mmCIF file of C-alpha atoms in Angstrom:
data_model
loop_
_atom_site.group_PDB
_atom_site.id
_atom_site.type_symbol
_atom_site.label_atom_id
_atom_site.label_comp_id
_atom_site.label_asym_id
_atom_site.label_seq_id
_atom_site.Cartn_x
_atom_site.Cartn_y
_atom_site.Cartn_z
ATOM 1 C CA UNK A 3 -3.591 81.603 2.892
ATOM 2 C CA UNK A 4 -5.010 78.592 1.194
ATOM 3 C CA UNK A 5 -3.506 75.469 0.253
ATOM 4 C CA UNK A 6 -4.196 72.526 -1.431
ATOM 5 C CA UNK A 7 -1.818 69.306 -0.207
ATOM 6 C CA UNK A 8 -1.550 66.790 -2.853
ATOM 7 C CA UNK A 9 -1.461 63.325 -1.326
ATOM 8 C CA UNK A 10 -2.516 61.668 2.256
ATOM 9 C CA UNK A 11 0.345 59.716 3.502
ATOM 10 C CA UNK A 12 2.746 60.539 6.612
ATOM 11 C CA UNK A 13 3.924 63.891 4.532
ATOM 12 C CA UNK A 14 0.762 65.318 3.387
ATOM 13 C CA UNK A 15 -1.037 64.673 6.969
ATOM 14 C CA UNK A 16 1.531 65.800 8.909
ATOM 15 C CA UNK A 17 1.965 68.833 6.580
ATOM 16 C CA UNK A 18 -1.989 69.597 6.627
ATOM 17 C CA UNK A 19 -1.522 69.765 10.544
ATOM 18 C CA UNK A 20 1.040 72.282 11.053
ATOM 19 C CA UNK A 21 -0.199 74.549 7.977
ATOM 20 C CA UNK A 22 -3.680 74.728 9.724
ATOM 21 C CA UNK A 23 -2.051 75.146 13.129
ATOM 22 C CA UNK A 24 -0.196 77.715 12.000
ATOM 23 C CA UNK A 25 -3.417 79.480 10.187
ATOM 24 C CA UNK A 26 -3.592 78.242 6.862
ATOM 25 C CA UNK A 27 -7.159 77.168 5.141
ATOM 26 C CA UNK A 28 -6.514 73.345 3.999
ATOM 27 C CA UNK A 29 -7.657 70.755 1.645
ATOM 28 C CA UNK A 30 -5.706 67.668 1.593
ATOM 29 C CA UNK A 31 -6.884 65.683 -1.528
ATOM 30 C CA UNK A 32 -5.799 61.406 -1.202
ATOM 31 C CA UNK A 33 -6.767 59.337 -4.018
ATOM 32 C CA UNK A 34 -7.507 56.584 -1.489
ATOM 33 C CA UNK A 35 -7.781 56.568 2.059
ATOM 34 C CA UNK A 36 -5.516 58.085 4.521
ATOM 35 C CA UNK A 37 -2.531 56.340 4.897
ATOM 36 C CA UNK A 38 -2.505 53.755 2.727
ATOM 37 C CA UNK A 39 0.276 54.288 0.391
ATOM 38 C CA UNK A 40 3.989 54.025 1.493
ATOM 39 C CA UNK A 41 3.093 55.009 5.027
ATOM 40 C CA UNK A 42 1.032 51.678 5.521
ATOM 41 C CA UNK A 43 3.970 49.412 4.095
ATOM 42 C CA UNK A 44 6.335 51.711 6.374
ATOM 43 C CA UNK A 45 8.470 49.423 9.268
ATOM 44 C CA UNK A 46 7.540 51.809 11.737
ATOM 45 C CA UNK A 47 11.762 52.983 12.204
ATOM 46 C CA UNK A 48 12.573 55.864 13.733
ATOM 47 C CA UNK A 49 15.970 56.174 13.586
ATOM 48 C CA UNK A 50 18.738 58.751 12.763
ATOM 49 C CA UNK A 51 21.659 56.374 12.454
ATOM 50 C CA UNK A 52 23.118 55.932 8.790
ATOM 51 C CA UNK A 53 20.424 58.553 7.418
ATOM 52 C CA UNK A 54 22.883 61.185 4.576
ATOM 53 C CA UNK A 55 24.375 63.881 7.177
ATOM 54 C CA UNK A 56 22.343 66.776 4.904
ATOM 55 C CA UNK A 57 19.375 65.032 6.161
ATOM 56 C CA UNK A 58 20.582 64.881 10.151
ATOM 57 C CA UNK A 59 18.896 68.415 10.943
ATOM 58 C CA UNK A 60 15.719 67.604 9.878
ATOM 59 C CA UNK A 61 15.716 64.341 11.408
ATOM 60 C CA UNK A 62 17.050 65.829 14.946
ATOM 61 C CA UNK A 63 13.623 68.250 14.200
ATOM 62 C CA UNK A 64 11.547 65.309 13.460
ATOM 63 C CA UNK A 65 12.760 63.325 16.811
ATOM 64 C CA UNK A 66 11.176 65.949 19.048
ATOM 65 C CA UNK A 67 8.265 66.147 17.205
ATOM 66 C CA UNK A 68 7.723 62.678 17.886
ATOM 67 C CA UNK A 69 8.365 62.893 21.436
ATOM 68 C CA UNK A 70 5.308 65.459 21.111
ATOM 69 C CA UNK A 71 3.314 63.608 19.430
ATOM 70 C CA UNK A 72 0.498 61.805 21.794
ATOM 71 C CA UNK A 73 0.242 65.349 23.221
ATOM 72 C CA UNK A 74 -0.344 67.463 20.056
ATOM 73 C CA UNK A 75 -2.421 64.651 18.528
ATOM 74 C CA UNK A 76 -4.553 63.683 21.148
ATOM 75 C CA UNK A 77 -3.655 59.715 20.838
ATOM 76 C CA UNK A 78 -1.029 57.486 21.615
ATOM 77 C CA UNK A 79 0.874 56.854 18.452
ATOM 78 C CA UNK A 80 3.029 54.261 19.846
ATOM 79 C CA UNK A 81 6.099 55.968 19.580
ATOM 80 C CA UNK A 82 8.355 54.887 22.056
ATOM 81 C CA UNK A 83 12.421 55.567 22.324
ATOM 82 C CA UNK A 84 13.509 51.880 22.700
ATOM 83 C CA UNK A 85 17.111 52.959 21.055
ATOM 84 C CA UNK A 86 18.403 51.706 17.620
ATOM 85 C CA UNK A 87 21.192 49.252 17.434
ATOM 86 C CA UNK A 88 23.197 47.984 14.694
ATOM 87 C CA UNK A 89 25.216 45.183 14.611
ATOM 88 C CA UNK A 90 28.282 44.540 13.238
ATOM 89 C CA UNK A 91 29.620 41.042 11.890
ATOM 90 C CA UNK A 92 32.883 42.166 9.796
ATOM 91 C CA UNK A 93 36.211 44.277 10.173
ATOM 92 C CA UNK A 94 34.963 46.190 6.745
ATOM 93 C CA UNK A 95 31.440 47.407 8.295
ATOM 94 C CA UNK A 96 32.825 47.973 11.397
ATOM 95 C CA UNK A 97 35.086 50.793 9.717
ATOM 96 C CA UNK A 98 32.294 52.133 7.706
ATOM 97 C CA UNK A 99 30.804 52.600 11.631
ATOM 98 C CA UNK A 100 33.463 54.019 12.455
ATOM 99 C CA UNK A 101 33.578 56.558 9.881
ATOM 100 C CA UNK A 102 29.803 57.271 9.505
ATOM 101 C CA UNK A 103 29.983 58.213 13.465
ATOM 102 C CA UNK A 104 32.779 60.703 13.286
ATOM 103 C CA UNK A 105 31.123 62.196 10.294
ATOM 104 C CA UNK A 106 27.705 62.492 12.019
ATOM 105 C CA UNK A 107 28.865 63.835 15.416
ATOM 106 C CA UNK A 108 29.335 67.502 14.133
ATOM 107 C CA UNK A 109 25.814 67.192 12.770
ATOM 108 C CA UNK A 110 24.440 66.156 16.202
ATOM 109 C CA UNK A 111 24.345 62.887 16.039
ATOM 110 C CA UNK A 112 26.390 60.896 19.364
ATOM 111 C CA UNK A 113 26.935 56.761 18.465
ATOM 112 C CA UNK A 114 27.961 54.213 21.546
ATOM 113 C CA UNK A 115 30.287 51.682 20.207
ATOM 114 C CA UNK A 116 29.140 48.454 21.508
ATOM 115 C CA UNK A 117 32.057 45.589 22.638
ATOM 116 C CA UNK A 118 30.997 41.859 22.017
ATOM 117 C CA UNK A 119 30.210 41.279 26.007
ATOM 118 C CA UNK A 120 28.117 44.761 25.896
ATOM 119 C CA UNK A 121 26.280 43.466 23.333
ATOM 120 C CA UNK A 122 25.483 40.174 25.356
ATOM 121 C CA UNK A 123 24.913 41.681 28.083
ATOM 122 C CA UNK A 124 22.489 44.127 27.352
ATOM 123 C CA UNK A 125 20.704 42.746 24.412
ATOM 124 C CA UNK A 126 21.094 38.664 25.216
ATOM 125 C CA UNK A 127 19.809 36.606 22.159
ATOM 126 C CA UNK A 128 20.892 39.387 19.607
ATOM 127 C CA UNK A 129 23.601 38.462 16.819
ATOM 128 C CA UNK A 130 25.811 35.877 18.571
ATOM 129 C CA UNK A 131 27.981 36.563 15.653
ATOM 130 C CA UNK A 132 28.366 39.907 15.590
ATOM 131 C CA UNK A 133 31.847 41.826 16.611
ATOM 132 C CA UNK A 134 30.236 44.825 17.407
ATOM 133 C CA UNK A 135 27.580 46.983 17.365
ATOM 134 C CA UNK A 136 26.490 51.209 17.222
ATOM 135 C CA UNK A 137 23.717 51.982 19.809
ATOM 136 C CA UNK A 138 21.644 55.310 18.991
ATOM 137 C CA UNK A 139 19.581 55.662 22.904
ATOM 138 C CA UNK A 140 17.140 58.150 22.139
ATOM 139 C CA UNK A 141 15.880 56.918 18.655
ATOM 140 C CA UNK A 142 12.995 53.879 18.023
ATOM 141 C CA UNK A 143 9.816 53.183 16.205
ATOM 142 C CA UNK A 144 6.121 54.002 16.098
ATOM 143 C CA UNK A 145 2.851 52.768 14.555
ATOM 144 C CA UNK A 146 2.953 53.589 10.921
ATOM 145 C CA UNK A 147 -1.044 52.464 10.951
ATOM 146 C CA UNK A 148 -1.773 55.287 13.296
ATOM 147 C CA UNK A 149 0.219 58.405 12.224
ATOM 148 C CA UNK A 150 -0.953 59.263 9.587
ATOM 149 C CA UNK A 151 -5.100 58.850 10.879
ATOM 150 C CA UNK A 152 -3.893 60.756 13.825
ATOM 151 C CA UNK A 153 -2.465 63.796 11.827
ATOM 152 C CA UNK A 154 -5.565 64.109 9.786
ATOM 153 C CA UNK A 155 -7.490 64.015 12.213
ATOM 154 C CA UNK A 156 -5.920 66.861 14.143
ATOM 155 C CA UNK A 157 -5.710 68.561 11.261
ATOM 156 C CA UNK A 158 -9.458 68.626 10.371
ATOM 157 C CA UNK A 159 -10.221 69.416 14.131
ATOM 158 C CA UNK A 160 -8.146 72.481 13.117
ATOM 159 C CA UNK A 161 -10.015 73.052 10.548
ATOM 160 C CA UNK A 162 -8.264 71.408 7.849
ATOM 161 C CA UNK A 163 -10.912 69.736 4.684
ATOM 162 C CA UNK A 164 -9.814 66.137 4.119
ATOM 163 C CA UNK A 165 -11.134 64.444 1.044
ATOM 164 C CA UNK A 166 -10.166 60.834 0.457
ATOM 165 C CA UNK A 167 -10.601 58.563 -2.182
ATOM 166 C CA UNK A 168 -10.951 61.310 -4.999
ATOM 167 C CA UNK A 169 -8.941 61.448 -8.095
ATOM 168 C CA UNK A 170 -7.046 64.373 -9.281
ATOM 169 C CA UNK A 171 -8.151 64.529 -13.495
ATOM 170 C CA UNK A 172 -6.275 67.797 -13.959
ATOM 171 C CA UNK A 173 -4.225 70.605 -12.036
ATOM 172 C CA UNK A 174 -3.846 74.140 -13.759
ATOM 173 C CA UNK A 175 -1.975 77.037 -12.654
ATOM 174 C CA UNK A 176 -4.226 80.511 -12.950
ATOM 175 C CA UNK A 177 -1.445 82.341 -12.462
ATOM 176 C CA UNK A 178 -2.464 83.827 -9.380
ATOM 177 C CA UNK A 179 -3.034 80.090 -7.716
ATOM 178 C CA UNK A 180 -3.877 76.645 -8.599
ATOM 179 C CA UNK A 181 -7.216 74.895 -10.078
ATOM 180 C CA UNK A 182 -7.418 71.548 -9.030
ATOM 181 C CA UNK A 183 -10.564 69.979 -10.465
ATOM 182 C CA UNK A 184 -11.167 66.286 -9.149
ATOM 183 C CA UNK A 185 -13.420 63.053 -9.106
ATOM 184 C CA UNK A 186 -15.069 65.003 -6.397
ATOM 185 C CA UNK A 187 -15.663 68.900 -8.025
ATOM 186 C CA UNK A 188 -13.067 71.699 -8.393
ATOM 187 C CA UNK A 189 -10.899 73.308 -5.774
ATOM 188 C CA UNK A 190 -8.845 76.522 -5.667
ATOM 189 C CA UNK A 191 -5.928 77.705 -3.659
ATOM 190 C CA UNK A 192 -2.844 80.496 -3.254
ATOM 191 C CA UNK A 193 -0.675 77.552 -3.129
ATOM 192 C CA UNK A 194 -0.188 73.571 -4.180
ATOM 193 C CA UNK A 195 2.333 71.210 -2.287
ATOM 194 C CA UNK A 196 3.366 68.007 -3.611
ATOM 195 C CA UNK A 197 3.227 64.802 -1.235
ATOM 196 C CA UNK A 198 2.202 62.857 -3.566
ATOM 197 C CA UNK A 199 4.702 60.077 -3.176
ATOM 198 C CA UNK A 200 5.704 57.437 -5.273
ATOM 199 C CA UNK A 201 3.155 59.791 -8.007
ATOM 200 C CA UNK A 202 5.216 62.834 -6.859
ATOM 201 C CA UNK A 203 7.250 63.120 -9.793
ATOM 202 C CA UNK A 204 4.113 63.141 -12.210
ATOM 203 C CA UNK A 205 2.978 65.987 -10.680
ATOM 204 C CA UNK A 206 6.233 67.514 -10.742
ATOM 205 C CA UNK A 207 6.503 66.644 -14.664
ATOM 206 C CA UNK A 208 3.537 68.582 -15.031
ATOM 207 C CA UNK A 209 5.114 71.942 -14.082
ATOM 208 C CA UNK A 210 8.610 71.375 -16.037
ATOM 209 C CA UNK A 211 10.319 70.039 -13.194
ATOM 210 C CA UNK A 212 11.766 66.159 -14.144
ATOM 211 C CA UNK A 213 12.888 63.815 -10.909
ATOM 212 C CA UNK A 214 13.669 60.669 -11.875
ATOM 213 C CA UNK A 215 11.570 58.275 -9.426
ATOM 214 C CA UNK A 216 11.306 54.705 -9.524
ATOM 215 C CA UNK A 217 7.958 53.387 -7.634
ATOM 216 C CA UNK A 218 8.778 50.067 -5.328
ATOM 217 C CA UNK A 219 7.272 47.960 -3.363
ATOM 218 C CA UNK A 220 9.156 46.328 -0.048
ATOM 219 C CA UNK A 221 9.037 43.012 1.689
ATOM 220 C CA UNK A 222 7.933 43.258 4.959
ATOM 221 C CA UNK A 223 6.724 40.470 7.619
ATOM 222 C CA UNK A 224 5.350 39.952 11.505
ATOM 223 C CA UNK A 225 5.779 37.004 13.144
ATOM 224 C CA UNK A 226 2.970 35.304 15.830
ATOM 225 C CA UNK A 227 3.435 36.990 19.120
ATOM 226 C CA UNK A 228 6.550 36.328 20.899
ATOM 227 C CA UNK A 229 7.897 36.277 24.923
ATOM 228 C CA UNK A 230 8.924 39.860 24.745
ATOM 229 C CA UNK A 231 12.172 40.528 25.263
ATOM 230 C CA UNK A 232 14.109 42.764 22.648
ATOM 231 C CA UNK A 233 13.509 46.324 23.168
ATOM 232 C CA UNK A 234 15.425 48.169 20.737
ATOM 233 C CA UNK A 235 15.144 48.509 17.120
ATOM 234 C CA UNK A 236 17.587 46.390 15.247
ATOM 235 C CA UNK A 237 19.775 46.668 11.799
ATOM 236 C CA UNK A 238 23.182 45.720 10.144
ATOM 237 C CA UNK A 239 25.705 47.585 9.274
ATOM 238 C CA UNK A 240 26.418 45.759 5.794
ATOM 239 C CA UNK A 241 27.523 46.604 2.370
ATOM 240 C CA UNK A 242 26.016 43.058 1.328
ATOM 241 C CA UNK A 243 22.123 44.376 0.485
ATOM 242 C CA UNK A 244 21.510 40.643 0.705
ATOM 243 C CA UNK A 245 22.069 40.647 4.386
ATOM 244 C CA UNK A 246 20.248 43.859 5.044
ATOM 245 C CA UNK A 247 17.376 42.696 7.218
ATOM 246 C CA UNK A 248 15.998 45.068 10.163
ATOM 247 C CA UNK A 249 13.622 43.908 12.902
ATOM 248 C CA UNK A 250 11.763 45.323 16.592
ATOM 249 C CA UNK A 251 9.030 43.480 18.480
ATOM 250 C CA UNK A 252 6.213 44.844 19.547
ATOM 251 C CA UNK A 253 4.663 45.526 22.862
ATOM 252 C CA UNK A 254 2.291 42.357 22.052
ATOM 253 C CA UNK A 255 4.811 40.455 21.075
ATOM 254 C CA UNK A 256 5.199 40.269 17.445
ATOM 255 C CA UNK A 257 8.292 40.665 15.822
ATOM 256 C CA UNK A 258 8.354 43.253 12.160
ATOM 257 C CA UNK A 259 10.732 42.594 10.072
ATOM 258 C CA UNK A 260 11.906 43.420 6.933
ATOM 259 C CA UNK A 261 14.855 43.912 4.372
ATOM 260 C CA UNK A 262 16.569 41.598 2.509
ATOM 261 C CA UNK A 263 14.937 41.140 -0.153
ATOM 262 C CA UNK A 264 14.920 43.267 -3.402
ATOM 263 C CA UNK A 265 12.289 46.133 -3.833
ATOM 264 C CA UNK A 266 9.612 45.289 -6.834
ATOM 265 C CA UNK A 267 8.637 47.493 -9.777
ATOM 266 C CA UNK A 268 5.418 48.907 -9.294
ATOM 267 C CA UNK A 269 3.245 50.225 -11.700
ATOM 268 C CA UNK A 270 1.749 53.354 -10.716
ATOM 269 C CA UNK A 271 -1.640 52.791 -12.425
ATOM 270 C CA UNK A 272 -3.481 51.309 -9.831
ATOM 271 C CA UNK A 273 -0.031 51.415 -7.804
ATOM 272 C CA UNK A 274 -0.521 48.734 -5.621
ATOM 273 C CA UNK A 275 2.581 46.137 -4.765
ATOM 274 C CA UNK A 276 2.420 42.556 -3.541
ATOM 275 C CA UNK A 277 4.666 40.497 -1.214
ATOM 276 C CA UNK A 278 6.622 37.991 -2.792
ATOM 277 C CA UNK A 279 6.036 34.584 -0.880
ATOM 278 C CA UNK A 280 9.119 33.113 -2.996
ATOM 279 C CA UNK A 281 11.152 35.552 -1.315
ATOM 280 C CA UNK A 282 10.684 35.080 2.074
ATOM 281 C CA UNK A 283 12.687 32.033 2.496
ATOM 282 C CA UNK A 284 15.982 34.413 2.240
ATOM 283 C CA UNK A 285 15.106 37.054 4.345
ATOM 284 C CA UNK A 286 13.960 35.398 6.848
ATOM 285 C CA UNK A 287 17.806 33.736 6.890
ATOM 286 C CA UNK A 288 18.813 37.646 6.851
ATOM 287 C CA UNK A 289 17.025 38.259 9.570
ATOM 288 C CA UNK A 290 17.599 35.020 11.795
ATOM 289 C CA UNK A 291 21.421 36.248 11.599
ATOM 290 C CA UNK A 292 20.371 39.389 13.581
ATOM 291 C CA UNK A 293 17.817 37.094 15.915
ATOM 292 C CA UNK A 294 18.457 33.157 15.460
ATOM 293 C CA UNK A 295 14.905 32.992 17.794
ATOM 294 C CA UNK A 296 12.878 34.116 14.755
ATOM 295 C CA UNK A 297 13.606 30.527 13.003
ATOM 296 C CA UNK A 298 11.821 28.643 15.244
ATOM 297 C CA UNK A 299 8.445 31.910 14.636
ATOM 298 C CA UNK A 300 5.341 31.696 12.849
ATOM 299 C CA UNK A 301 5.035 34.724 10.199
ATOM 300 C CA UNK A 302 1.336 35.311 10.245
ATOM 301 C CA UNK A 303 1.424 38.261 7.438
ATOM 302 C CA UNK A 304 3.949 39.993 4.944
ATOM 303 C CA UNK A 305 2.826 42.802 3.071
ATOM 304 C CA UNK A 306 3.668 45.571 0.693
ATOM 305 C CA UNK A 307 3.124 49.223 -0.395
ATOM 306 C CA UNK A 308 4.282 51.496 -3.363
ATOM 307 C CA UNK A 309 6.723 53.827 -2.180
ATOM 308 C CA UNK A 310 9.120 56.662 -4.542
ATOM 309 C CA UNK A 311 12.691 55.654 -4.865
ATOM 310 C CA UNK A 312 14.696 59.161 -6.300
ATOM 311 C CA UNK A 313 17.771 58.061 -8.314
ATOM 312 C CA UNK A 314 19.854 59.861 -5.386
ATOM 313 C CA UNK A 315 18.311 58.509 -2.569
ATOM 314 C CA UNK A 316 17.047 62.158 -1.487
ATOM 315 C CA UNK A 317 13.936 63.395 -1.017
ATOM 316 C CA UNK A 318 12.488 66.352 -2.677
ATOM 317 C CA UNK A 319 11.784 69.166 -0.759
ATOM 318 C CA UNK A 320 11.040 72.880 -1.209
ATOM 319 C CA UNK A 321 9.685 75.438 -3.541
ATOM 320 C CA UNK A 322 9.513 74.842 -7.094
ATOM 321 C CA UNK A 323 11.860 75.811 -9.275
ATOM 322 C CA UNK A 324 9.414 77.090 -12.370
ATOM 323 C CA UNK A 325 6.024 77.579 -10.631
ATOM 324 C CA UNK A 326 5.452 80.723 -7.888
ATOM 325 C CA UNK A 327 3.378 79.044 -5.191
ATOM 326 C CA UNK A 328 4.072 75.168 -5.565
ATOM 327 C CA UNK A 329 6.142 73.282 -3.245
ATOM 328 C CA UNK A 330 7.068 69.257 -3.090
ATOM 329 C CA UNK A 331 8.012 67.256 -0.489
ATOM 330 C CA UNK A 332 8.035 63.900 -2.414
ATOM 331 C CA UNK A 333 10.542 60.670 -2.954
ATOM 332 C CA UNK A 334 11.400 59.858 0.441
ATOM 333 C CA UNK A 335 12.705 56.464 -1.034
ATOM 334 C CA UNK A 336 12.013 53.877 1.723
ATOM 335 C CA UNK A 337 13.333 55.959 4.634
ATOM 336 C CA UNK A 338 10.686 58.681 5.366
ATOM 337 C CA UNK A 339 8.764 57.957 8.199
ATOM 338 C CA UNK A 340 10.890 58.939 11.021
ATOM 339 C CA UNK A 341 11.175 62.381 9.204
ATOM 340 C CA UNK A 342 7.360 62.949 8.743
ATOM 341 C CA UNK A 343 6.589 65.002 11.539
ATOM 342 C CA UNK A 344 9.699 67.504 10.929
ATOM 343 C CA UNK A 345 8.781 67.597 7.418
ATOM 344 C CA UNK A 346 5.301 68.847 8.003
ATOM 345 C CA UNK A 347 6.683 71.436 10.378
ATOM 346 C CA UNK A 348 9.421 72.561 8.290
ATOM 347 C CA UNK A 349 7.226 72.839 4.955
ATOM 348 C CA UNK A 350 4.437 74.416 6.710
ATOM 349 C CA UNK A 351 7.046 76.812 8.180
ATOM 350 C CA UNK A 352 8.578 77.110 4.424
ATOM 351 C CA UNK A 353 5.035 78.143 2.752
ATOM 352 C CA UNK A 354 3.364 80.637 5.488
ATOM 353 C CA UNK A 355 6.920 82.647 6.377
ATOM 354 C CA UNK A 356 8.819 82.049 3.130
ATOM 355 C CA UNK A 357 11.921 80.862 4.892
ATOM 356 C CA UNK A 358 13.016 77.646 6.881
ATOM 357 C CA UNK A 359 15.401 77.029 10.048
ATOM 358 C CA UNK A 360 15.988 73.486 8.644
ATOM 359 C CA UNK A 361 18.828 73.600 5.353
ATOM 360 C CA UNK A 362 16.601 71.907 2.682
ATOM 361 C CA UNK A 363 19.119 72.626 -0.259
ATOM 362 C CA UNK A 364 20.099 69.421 -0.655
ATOM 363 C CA UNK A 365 16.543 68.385 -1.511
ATOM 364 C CA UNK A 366 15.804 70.993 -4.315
ATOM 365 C CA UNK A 367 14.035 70.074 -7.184
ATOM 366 C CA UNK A 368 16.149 71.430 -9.816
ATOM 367 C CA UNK A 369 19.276 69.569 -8.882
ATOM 368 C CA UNK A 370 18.731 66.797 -11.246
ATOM 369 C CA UNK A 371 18.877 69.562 -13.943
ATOM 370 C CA UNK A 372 21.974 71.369 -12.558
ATOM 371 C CA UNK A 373 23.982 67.750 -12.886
ATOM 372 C CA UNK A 374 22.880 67.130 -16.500
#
């Protein structure tokens, strides 16, 4: 079968890798260069704590995937399980904990309840303010500069074709598969699937399918390296978005950070988003409630990226609702990169057997125009 993939992020690489390993002729087409879109402005999370429960069984899919990963790639991704905590400063978010736990632990997902002197003992220097904390032990991060490189490039040793920095001018459906004709010549396939990001929805548009998709750009920082010392991946429970700052160190030292701060509009033509300077002021107060050491840092860099917000907060995911032979896997909306590997498995699994393991209704295309 051939395919054309739509888009070279975390989603399209990863989904150009498992289609070729399981057979299929690729050609992933990225207006840029490889990973340079959402994945690059990515924090690096991988976590499974607060994620919707509809997405839990793709994310448990996704985690061992990861733990795969320097194997089946061939590199060292930097994914390492450091565990995810969360801390807790209020009797309101503590509940919410509470509630999101016993609602998750059906779906797989076990949370430790961390005490005040567990907290201090395990994770000195961490929120001296918080009451409590959830502890997820066998989640934690990974190089979002490297994933998506390392997919591609495992996909093309499979025998994948990887064009970069080539616009799409128009796509056309023959009936019996898709014309894609390009910056770079034409290309033909069986099939078409959408990871095109923050520019899924256009595509979508295209074939009668509407998603309503705002494109932003986050805040995101690093700090001069630091004496290392916190090893897990750190967040709030909060339902103040002003105090919704995340953070991890490095293994040389630097602290990432981000959160915080409000999202910017981007506009998708040239689609490229800018830090705020004026902003950083605030989250970095955010963020110094989590770690009070990062007040006396030096941030040497803060970036952004353009990344697909869906009105719902879901992805989309699946076949197409109007076209035989299309499929999306678009919108991720600011939490997608801990789900990239499962979702290149699960799609690739989706367009070569026709079926899935991992329950992707939730993410269908067509339920924007089921609610109106």
């Amino acid at each position: 079968m051939d395919v054309i993939v739509l888009g070279g992020g975390l989603m399209g690489t990863a989904c150009a890798y498992f289609l070729a390993r399981r057979g299929a002729r690729v050609t992933l087409i990225e207006r840029n260069r490889i990973g340079t879109g959402a994945t690059v402005a990515s924090f690096g999370n991988i976590r499974r704590t607060g994620r919707h429960l509809s997405q839990l069984p793709l994310a448990h899919r996704s985690l061992r995937l990861w733990g795969e990963a320097e194997k089946m790639l061939g590199r060292d991704v930097e994914f390492r399980v450091t565990g995810h905590i969360r801390l807790i400063f209020d009797e309101d978010s503590l509940a919410d904990m509470r509630a999101y736990a016993e609602a998750a632990l059906p779906w797989g997902l076990e949370l430790e309840e961390l005490g005040l002197r567990e907290i201090r003992a395990r994770f000195p220097g961490l929120g001296p303010d918080a009451i409590s904390a959830s502890f997820s032990p066998h989640d934690g991060s990974g190089n979002p500069r490297l994933i998506a490189p390392a997919f591609a490039e495992a996909a093309r040793r499979l025998g994948a074709e990887i064009v970069e920095e080539t616009e799409v001018e128009t796509i056309r459906h023959t009936g019996s598969g898709f014309l894609v004709a390009s910056s770079k010549g034409a290309f033909a396939a069986e099939c078409l699937l959408n990871t095109a990001g923050a520019w899924g929805a256009r595509i979508a548009a295209q074939f009668g399918e509407a998603v309503p998709l705002d494109a932003r750009g986050p805040q995101m920082g690093v700090t001069e390296p630091l004496p290392h010392r916190i090893v897990p991946v750190v967040g709030i429970w909060t339902r103040n978005k002003d105090h919704g700052a995340y953070l991890r160190q490095v293994e040389r030292g630097n602290i990432v950070f981000g959160g915080a701060a409000e999202r910017v509009a981007v506009d998708l033509d040239p689609g490229r988003a800018a830090a705020d300077p004026m902003r950083l002021p605030t989250q970095l107060r955010a963020v110094a409630r989590l770690l009070p050491a990062i007040a006396q840092a030096t941030v040497i860099r803060t970036w952004s990226g353009c990344e697909g917000y869906v009105r719902d907060m879901l992805p989309v995911m699946g076949r197409s609702a109007t076209t035989p032979g299309l499929f999306h896997a678009f919108g991720f909306s600011g939490h997608g990169f801990q789900l990239g590997p499962g979702v290149g498995d699960a799609m690739a699994e989706l367009i070569m057997t026709d079926r899935c393991e991992t329950p992707l209704d939730d993410f269908r295309v067509d339920r924007f125009g089921r609610a109106a």
